[in-house]
mmCIF file of C-alpha atoms and ligand atoms in Angstrom:
data_model
loop_
_atom_site.group_PDB
_atom_site.id
_atom_site.type_symbol
_atom_site.label_atom_id
_atom_site.label_comp_id
_atom_site.label_asym_id
_atom_site.label_seq_id
_atom_site.Cartn_x
_atom_site.Cartn_y
_atom_site.Cartn_z
ATOM 1 C CA MET A 1 -73.566 -93.254 155.835
ATOM 2 C CA THR A 2 -75.377 -95.249 158.556
ATOM 3 C CA ARG A 3 -77.194 -92.914 160.955
ATOM 4 C CA THR A 4 -78.208 -93.929 164.443
ATOM 5 C CA PRO A 5 -80.769 -91.834 166.356
ATOM 6 C CA ASP A 6 -77.975 -90.346 168.489
ATOM 7 C CA SER A 7 -75.636 -89.552 165.549
ATOM 8 C CA TRP A 8 -74.644 -85.909 165.551
ATOM 9 C CA TRP A 9 -72.203 -85.963 162.628
ATOM 10 C CA PRO A 10 -74.100 -84.658 159.575
ATOM 11 C CA ASP A 11 -74.507 -86.340 156.228
ATOM 12 C CA GLU A 12 -72.856 -83.733 154.009
ATOM 13 C CA ILE A 13 -74.918 -84.724 150.984
ATOM 14 C CA GLU A 14 -77.916 -83.232 152.789
ATOM 15 C CA HIS A 15 -76.055 -79.875 152.766
ATOM 16 C CA ALA A 16 -74.547 -80.232 149.302
ATOM 17 C CA GLY A 17 -76.943 -77.767 147.705
ATOM 18 C CA ARG A 18 -80.037 -78.791 145.751
ATOM 19 C CA GLU A 19 -78.521 -77.695 142.448
ATOM 20 C CA ASN A 20 -75.291 -79.682 142.896
ATOM 21 C CA LEU A 21 -77.296 -82.897 142.943
ATOM 22 C CA ASP A 22 -79.276 -81.899 139.866
ATOM 23 C CA GLU A 23 -78.131 -83.479 136.557
ATOM 24 C CA LEU A 24 -79.206 -80.520 134.437
ATOM 25 C CA HIS A 25 -77.431 -77.956 136.619
ATOM 26 C CA VAL A 26 -74.239 -80.010 136.631
ATOM 27 C CA GLU A 27 -74.389 -80.447 132.852
ATOM 28 C CA ARG A 28 -74.579 -76.678 132.283
ATOM 29 C CA TYR A 29 -72.284 -75.693 135.183
ATOM 30 C CA ASP A 30 -69.213 -74.939 133.043
ATOM 31 C CA SER A 31 -71.260 -72.654 130.788
ATOM 32 C CA LYS A 32 -72.582 -70.736 133.815
ATOM 33 C CA GLU A 33 -69.470 -70.477 135.923
ATOM 34 C CA ASP A 34 -65.948 -69.707 134.793
ATOM 35 C CA ALA A 35 -63.541 -70.410 137.654
ATOM 36 C CA ASP A 36 -60.875 -68.366 135.841
ATOM 37 C CA ALA A 37 -58.517 -71.196 136.655
ATOM 38 C CA GLY A 38 -55.736 -70.013 134.324
ATOM 39 C CA THR A 39 -55.416 -66.658 136.120
ATOM 40 C CA GLU A 40 -55.621 -68.345 139.485
ATOM 41 C CA ILE A 41 -52.884 -70.868 138.609
ATOM 42 C CA HIS A 42 -50.675 -68.054 137.326
ATOM 43 C CA ARG A 43 -51.115 -66.053 140.560
ATOM 44 C CA LEU A 44 -50.365 -69.088 142.722
ATOM 45 C CA GLN A 45 -47.275 -69.864 140.649
ATOM 46 C CA GLU A 46 -46.084 -66.261 140.947
ATOM 47 C CA ALA A 47 -46.571 -66.408 144.712
ATOM 48 C CA ALA A 48 -44.465 -69.636 144.736
ATOM 49 C CA VAL A 49 -47.452 -71.523 146.162
ATOM 50 C CA LEU A 50 -47.804 -73.885 143.195
ATOM 51 C CA GLY A 51 -44.998 -75.586 141.281
ATOM 52 C CA PRO A 52 -44.006 -78.878 139.653
ATOM 53 C CA THR A 53 -43.500 -80.678 142.987
ATOM 54 C CA SER A 54 -46.709 -79.447 144.643
ATOM 55 C CA GLY A 55 -49.430 -81.679 146.019
ATOM 56 C CA VAL A 56 -52.882 -80.062 145.873
ATOM 57 C CA VAL A 57 -56.219 -80.984 147.440
ATOM 58 C CA ASP A 58 -59.271 -79.258 145.918
ATOM 59 C CA LEU A 59 -62.244 -79.527 148.286
ATOM 60 C CA GLY A 60 -65.632 -79.089 146.633
ATOM 61 C CA ALA A 61 -63.945 -79.388 143.245
ATOM 62 C CA GLY A 62 -67.202 -79.488 141.270
ATOM 63 C CA THR A 63 -66.561 -80.105 137.584
ATOM 64 C CA GLY A 64 -62.823 -79.701 138.183
ATOM 65 C CA GLN A 65 -62.038 -76.483 136.321
ATOM 66 C CA PHE A 66 -59.278 -75.610 138.807
ATOM 67 C CA ALA A 67 -58.226 -79.204 139.548
ATOM 68 C CA LEU A 68 -57.610 -80.057 135.892
ATOM 69 C CA ALA A 69 -55.667 -76.834 135.269
ATOM 70 C CA ALA A 70 -53.590 -77.455 138.415
ATOM 71 C CA ALA A 71 -52.830 -81.044 137.359
ATOM 72 C CA ALA A 72 -51.090 -79.700 134.264
ATOM 73 C CA VAL A 73 -48.516 -77.832 136.367
ATOM 74 C CA CYS A 74 -48.043 -79.804 139.585
ATOM 75 C CA ARG A 75 -47.209 -83.284 140.881
ATOM 76 C CA ARG A 76 -50.521 -84.483 142.313
ATOM 77 C CA VAL A 77 -54.095 -83.225 142.581
ATOM 78 C CA VAL A 78 -56.824 -84.785 144.697
ATOM 79 C CA ALA A 79 -60.228 -83.443 143.645
ATOM 80 C CA VAL A 80 -62.836 -84.063 146.330
ATOM 81 C CA ASP A 81 -66.576 -83.596 146.034
ATOM 82 C CA VAL A 82 -69.567 -84.840 147.988
ATOM 83 C CA SER A 83 -72.016 -84.764 145.056
ATOM 84 C CA PRO A 84 -72.013 -87.999 143.057
ATOM 85 C CA VAL A 85 -73.411 -86.066 140.092
ATOM 86 C CA MET A 86 -70.574 -83.499 140.116
ATOM 87 C CA LEU A 87 -68.054 -86.271 140.662
ATOM 88 C CA ALA A 88 -69.316 -88.261 137.666
ATOM 89 C CA ARG A 89 -68.892 -85.152 135.491
ATOM 90 C CA LEU A 90 -65.407 -84.574 136.883
ATOM 91 C CA ARG A 91 -64.365 -88.208 136.279
ATOM 92 C CA ASP A 92 -65.606 -87.977 132.721
ATOM 93 C CA LYS A 93 -63.527 -84.826 132.170
ATOM 94 C CA ILE A 94 -60.449 -86.465 133.715
ATOM 95 C CA ASP A 95 -60.845 -89.474 131.396
ATOM 96 C CA ARG A 96 -61.130 -87.222 128.359
ATOM 97 C CA ASN A 97 -58.198 -85.066 129.519
ATOM 98 C CA GLY A 98 -55.967 -88.116 130.038
ATOM 99 C CA ALA A 99 -54.220 -86.635 133.095
ATOM 100 C CA SER A 100 -52.741 -89.382 135.264
ATOM 101 C CA ASN A 101 -51.840 -87.241 138.306
ATOM 102 C CA ILE A 102 -55.379 -86.343 139.374
ATOM 103 C CA GLU A 103 -57.623 -88.459 141.578
ATOM 104 C CA ALA A 104 -61.347 -87.826 142.020
ATOM 105 C CA VAL A 105 -62.508 -88.731 145.516
ATOM 106 C CA HIS A 106 -66.077 -89.011 146.730
ATOM 107 C CA ALA A 107 -65.937 -87.347 150.146
ATOM 108 C CA GLY A 108 -66.671 -84.042 151.814
ATOM 109 C CA PHE A 109 -65.005 -81.408 153.983
ATOM 110 C CA LEU A 110 -65.905 -83.472 157.039
ATOM 111 C CA THR A 111 -65.029 -86.934 155.754
ATOM 112 C CA TYR A 112 -62.054 -86.597 153.371
ATOM 113 C CA ARG A 113 -59.054 -88.561 154.647
ATOM 114 C CA HIS A 114 -55.759 -87.572 153.107
ATOM 115 C CA SER A 115 -53.156 -90.177 152.228
ATOM 116 C CA GLY A 116 -49.591 -89.665 151.076
ATOM 117 C CA PRO A 117 -47.378 -86.678 151.883
ATOM 118 C CA PRO A 118 -49.151 -83.656 153.404
ATOM 119 C CA ALA A 119 -50.448 -81.251 150.789
ATOM 120 C CA ASP A 120 -48.743 -77.985 149.839
ATOM 121 C CA LEU A 121 -52.022 -76.330 148.826
ATOM 122 C CA VAL A 122 -55.643 -76.811 149.819
ATOM 123 C CA TYR A 123 -57.914 -75.074 147.333
ATOM 124 C CA SER A 124 -61.616 -74.485 147.864
ATOM 125 C CA ARG A 125 -63.813 -72.252 145.745
ATOM 126 C CA TYR A 126 -67.469 -71.489 146.406
ATOM 127 C CA ALA A 127 -68.067 -74.658 148.415
ATOM 128 C CA LEU A 128 -67.489 -74.026 152.134
ATOM 129 C CA HIS A 129 -70.744 -72.035 152.380
ATOM 130 C CA HIS A 130 -72.610 -75.334 152.155
ATOM 131 C CA LEU A 131 -71.744 -75.988 155.796
ATOM 132 C CA PRO A 132 -73.238 -74.118 158.770
ATOM 133 C CA ASP A 133 -70.696 -72.138 160.829
ATOM 134 C CA PHE A 134 -70.021 -74.779 163.499
ATOM 135 C CA TRP A 135 -69.125 -77.231 160.734
ATOM 136 C CA LYS A 136 -67.125 -74.630 158.784
ATOM 137 C CA ALA A 137 -64.873 -74.312 161.841
ATOM 138 C CA ILE A 138 -64.417 -78.094 161.946
ATOM 139 C CA ALA A 139 -63.819 -78.220 158.174
ATOM 140 C CA LEU A 140 -61.148 -75.481 158.381
ATOM 141 C CA ALA A 141 -59.334 -77.371 161.141
ATOM 142 C CA ARG A 142 -59.463 -80.514 158.967
ATOM 143 C CA MET A 143 -57.983 -78.504 156.049
ATOM 144 C CA ALA A 144 -55.090 -77.447 158.296
ATOM 145 C CA ASP A 145 -54.503 -81.131 159.137
ATOM 146 C CA VAL A 146 -54.154 -81.994 155.431
ATOM 147 C CA LEU A 147 -51.422 -79.360 154.892
ATOM 148 C CA ARG A 148 -47.730 -79.398 155.687
ATOM 149 C CA PRO A 149 -46.530 -76.651 158.059
ATOM 150 C CA GLY A 150 -46.279 -73.475 155.977
ATOM 151 C CA GLY A 151 -48.735 -74.928 153.437
ATOM 152 C CA VAL A 152 -51.353 -72.661 151.876
ATOM 153 C CA LEU A 153 -55.128 -72.552 151.934
ATOM 154 C CA ARG A 154 -56.685 -70.667 149.013
ATOM 155 C CA LEU A 155 -60.332 -70.061 149.847
ATOM 156 C CA TRP A 156 -62.948 -68.258 147.777
ATOM 157 C CA ASP A 157 -66.536 -67.951 148.806
ATOM 158 C CA VAL A 158 -69.661 -65.889 149.083
ATOM 159 C CA VAL A 159 -68.903 -64.173 152.399
ATOM 160 C CA TYR A 160 -70.852 -61.087 153.421
ATOM 161 C CA GLY A 161 -68.756 -58.041 154.231
ATOM 162 C CA PHE A 162 -71.434 -55.979 155.956
ATOM 163 C CA GLU A 163 -73.157 -55.667 159.291
ATOM 164 C CA PRO A 164 -76.451 -57.504 159.955
ATOM 165 C CA ALA A 165 -78.257 -54.150 159.957
ATOM 166 C CA ASP A 166 -77.042 -53.614 156.385
ATOM 167 C CA ALA A 167 -77.924 -57.111 155.137
ATOM 168 C CA GLN A 168 -81.207 -56.140 153.494
ATOM 169 C CA ARG A 169 -79.500 -53.405 151.480
ATOM 170 C CA GLY A 170 -76.445 -55.541 150.597
ATOM 171 C CA ILE A 171 -78.376 -58.608 149.477
ATOM 172 C CA ASP A 172 -81.050 -56.594 147.647
ATOM 173 C CA ALA A 173 -78.333 -54.688 145.748
ATOM 174 C CA TRP A 174 -76.589 -57.939 144.739
ATOM 175 C CA ILE A 175 -79.803 -59.474 143.486
ATOM 176 C CA ALA A 176 -80.922 -56.246 141.763
ATOM 177 C CA GLU A 177 -77.694 -55.956 139.764
ATOM 178 C CA THR A 178 -78.261 -59.467 138.367
ATOM 179 C CA THR A 179 -80.359 -58.939 135.286
ATOM 180 C CA SER A 180 -79.862 -62.129 133.271
ATOM 181 C CA THR A 181 -82.672 -64.643 133.007
ATOM 182 C CA ASP A 182 -80.509 -67.051 130.975
ATOM 183 C CA VAL A 183 -80.228 -69.928 133.431
ATOM 184 C CA ASP A 184 -78.038 -71.928 131.021
ATOM 185 C CA HIS A 185 -75.242 -69.361 130.966
ATOM 186 C CA ASP A 186 -75.660 -67.076 133.978
ATOM 187 C CA TRP A 187 -76.753 -67.008 137.575
ATOM 188 C CA THR A 188 -80.273 -65.654 137.873
ATOM 189 C CA ARG A 189 -82.086 -63.776 140.642
ATOM 190 C CA PRO A 190 -83.979 -66.849 141.925
ATOM 191 C CA GLU A 191 -80.671 -68.755 142.153
ATOM 192 C CA LEU A 192 -79.038 -65.959 144.171
ATOM 193 C CA ALA A 193 -82.083 -65.737 146.444
ATOM 194 C CA GLU A 194 -81.914 -69.503 146.949
ATOM 195 C CA HIS A 195 -78.245 -69.174 147.886
ATOM 196 C CA VAL A 196 -78.952 -66.591 150.588
ATOM 197 C CA ARG A 197 -82.070 -68.355 151.876
ATOM 198 C CA ASP A 198 -81.066 -72.019 151.820
ATOM 199 C CA GLU A 199 -77.272 -72.114 152.070
ATOM 200 C CA HIS A 200 -74.911 -70.981 154.819
ATOM 201 C CA SER A 201 -72.805 -68.083 153.605
ATOM 202 C CA THR A 202 -71.630 -66.157 156.639
ATOM 203 C CA PHE A 203 -70.074 -62.784 157.457
ATOM 204 C CA THR A 204 -66.387 -61.968 156.918
ATOM 205 C CA TRP A 205 -66.134 -60.996 160.595
ATOM 206 C CA LEU A 206 -67.289 -64.494 161.603
ATOM 207 C CA LEU A 207 -65.349 -66.524 159.025
ATOM 208 C CA GLU A 208 -61.996 -64.804 159.506
ATOM 209 C CA PRO A 209 -61.612 -65.651 163.218
ATOM 210 C CA MET A 210 -62.553 -69.239 162.321
ATOM 211 C CA ILE A 211 -59.761 -69.352 159.731
ATOM 212 C CA GLU A 212 -57.247 -67.991 162.255
ATOM 213 C CA ARG A 213 -58.518 -70.320 164.981
ATOM 214 C CA ALA A 214 -57.972 -73.311 162.676
ATOM 215 C CA GLY A 215 -54.250 -72.520 162.653
ATOM 216 C CA PHE A 216 -53.899 -70.219 159.639
ATOM 217 C CA HIS A 217 -52.530 -66.739 159.183
ATOM 218 C CA ILE A 218 -54.562 -64.760 156.631
ATOM 219 C CA VAL A 219 -51.916 -63.378 154.282
ATOM 220 C CA GLU A 220 -54.287 -61.750 151.790
ATOM 221 C CA ALA A 221 -58.002 -60.985 151.841
ATOM 222 C CA ASP A 222 -59.684 -59.568 148.741
ATOM 223 C CA TYR A 223 -63.267 -58.388 148.907
ATOM 224 C CA SER A 224 -65.593 -57.547 146.055
ATOM 225 C CA PRO A 225 -66.873 -53.937 146.153
ATOM 226 C CA SER A 226 -70.394 -55.369 146.536
ATOM 227 C CA GLY A 227 -69.456 -56.928 149.892
ATOM 228 C CA ILE A 228 -70.608 -60.337 148.614
ATOM 229 C CA PHE A 229 -67.437 -62.215 147.642
ATOM 230 C CA ALA A 230 -64.165 -62.823 149.489
ATOM 231 C CA ARG A 231 -60.924 -64.534 148.488
ATOM 232 C CA TYR A 232 -58.333 -65.522 151.057
ATOM 233 C CA LEU A 233 -54.755 -66.676 150.865
ATOM 234 C CA CYS A 234 -53.864 -68.258 154.191
ATOM 235 C CA ARG A 235 -50.697 -69.881 155.430
ATOM 236 C CA LYS A 236 -50.681 -72.693 157.982
ATOM 237 C CA ARG A 237 -48.788 -71.504 161.052
HETATM 238 C C1 LIG B 1 -70.621 -73.899 143.404
HETATM 239 S S1 LIG B 1 -69.850 -75.447 143.258
HETATM 240 C C2 LIG B 1 -68.147 -74.938 143.099
HETATM 241 C C3 LIG B 1 -67.347 -75.913 142.285
HETATM 242 C C4 LIG B 1 -65.914 -75.476 142.002
HETATM 243 N N1 LIG B 1 -65.154 -75.378 143.215
HETATM 244 C C5 LIG B 1 -65.890 -74.155 141.254
HETATM 245 O O1 LIG B 1 -65.322 -73.199 141.764
HETATM 246 O O2 LIG B 1 -66.404 -74.105 140.135
HETATM 247 C C6 LIG B 1 -69.895 -76.099 144.914
HETATM 248 C C7 LIG B 1 -69.385 -77.514 145.004
HETATM 249 O O3 LIG B 1 -69.235 -77.878 146.383
HETATM 250 C C8 LIG B 1 -69.660 -79.209 146.531
HETATM 251 N N2 LIG B 1 -69.975 -79.444 147.944
HETATM 252 C C9 LIG B 1 -71.088 -79.099 148.628
HETATM 253 N N3 LIG B 1 -70.983 -79.475 149.906
HETATM 254 C C10 LIG B 1 -69.779 -80.085 150.030
HETATM 255 C C11 LIG B 1 -69.103 -80.715 151.112
HETATM 256 N N4 LIG B 1 -69.642 -80.766 152.338
HETATM 257 N N5 LIG B 1 -67.879 -81.257 150.894
HETATM 258 C C12 LIG B 1 -67.327 -81.194 149.647
HETATM 259 N N6 LIG B 1 -67.931 -80.627 148.584
HETATM 260 C C13 LIG B 1 -69.138 -80.071 148.774
HETATM 261 C C14 LIG B 1 -70.835 -79.312 145.587
HETATM 262 O O4 LIG B 1 -71.187 -80.640 145.288
HETATM 263 C C15 LIG B 1 -70.310 -78.535 144.389
HETATM 264 O O5 LIG B 1 -69.614 -79.356 143.499
#
């Protein structure tokens, strides 16, 4: 991206997360993180959100655990990621999988341009927190633009379900319950601390009005008991 001194649109790669641009992290990502894509696909099928005619856009697709599973049961998947390292891994997996209905696109929440019929489902898991709140609001409005009326946004993220006064307790408890030091297979305390310190996870009570403001109705919101994770099923109004 060419930046002029008065450019105010960010270069999303600068917010992509240090680890997502790191070859070693990307190589071990699937051993560390299980997106539980099979369960997720099953739930979306049961809710009649995903079916053989569906078009899906996965924003921040990473190594494509969900995108590849979705491609097996729907018409078209566009897997979008801003990290060239993640995207290379995803393209390699697509080649090995042989799926012909999945496209890997190098773009971000703020730059992806959809072509073809509007999508039935926008999926985004653990990626939106890379943008600060102003840009999350813009990204959510762009997601609504990609969807057909009545289309669904499935959004998972680290979203804090406590008050600022309780942040020290909530974050400390999350980090304290993480005991693994096996960086190849688990998330470790320094990685969680880095997430809180350097990335842009926000509060549920800030994100949810942004989702509604972008033109969605929040149909379901599931929160982890720890107050750290949230999953939303939202329908475009
Ligand atoms: C923690 S990974 C999640 C990957 C996958 N969604 C999953 O659930 O396993 C976050 C992903 O978001 C991507 N990402 C970061 N900023 C982004 C942006 N502005 N637009 C699109 N993707 C972004 C990263 O490159 C990375 O692949």
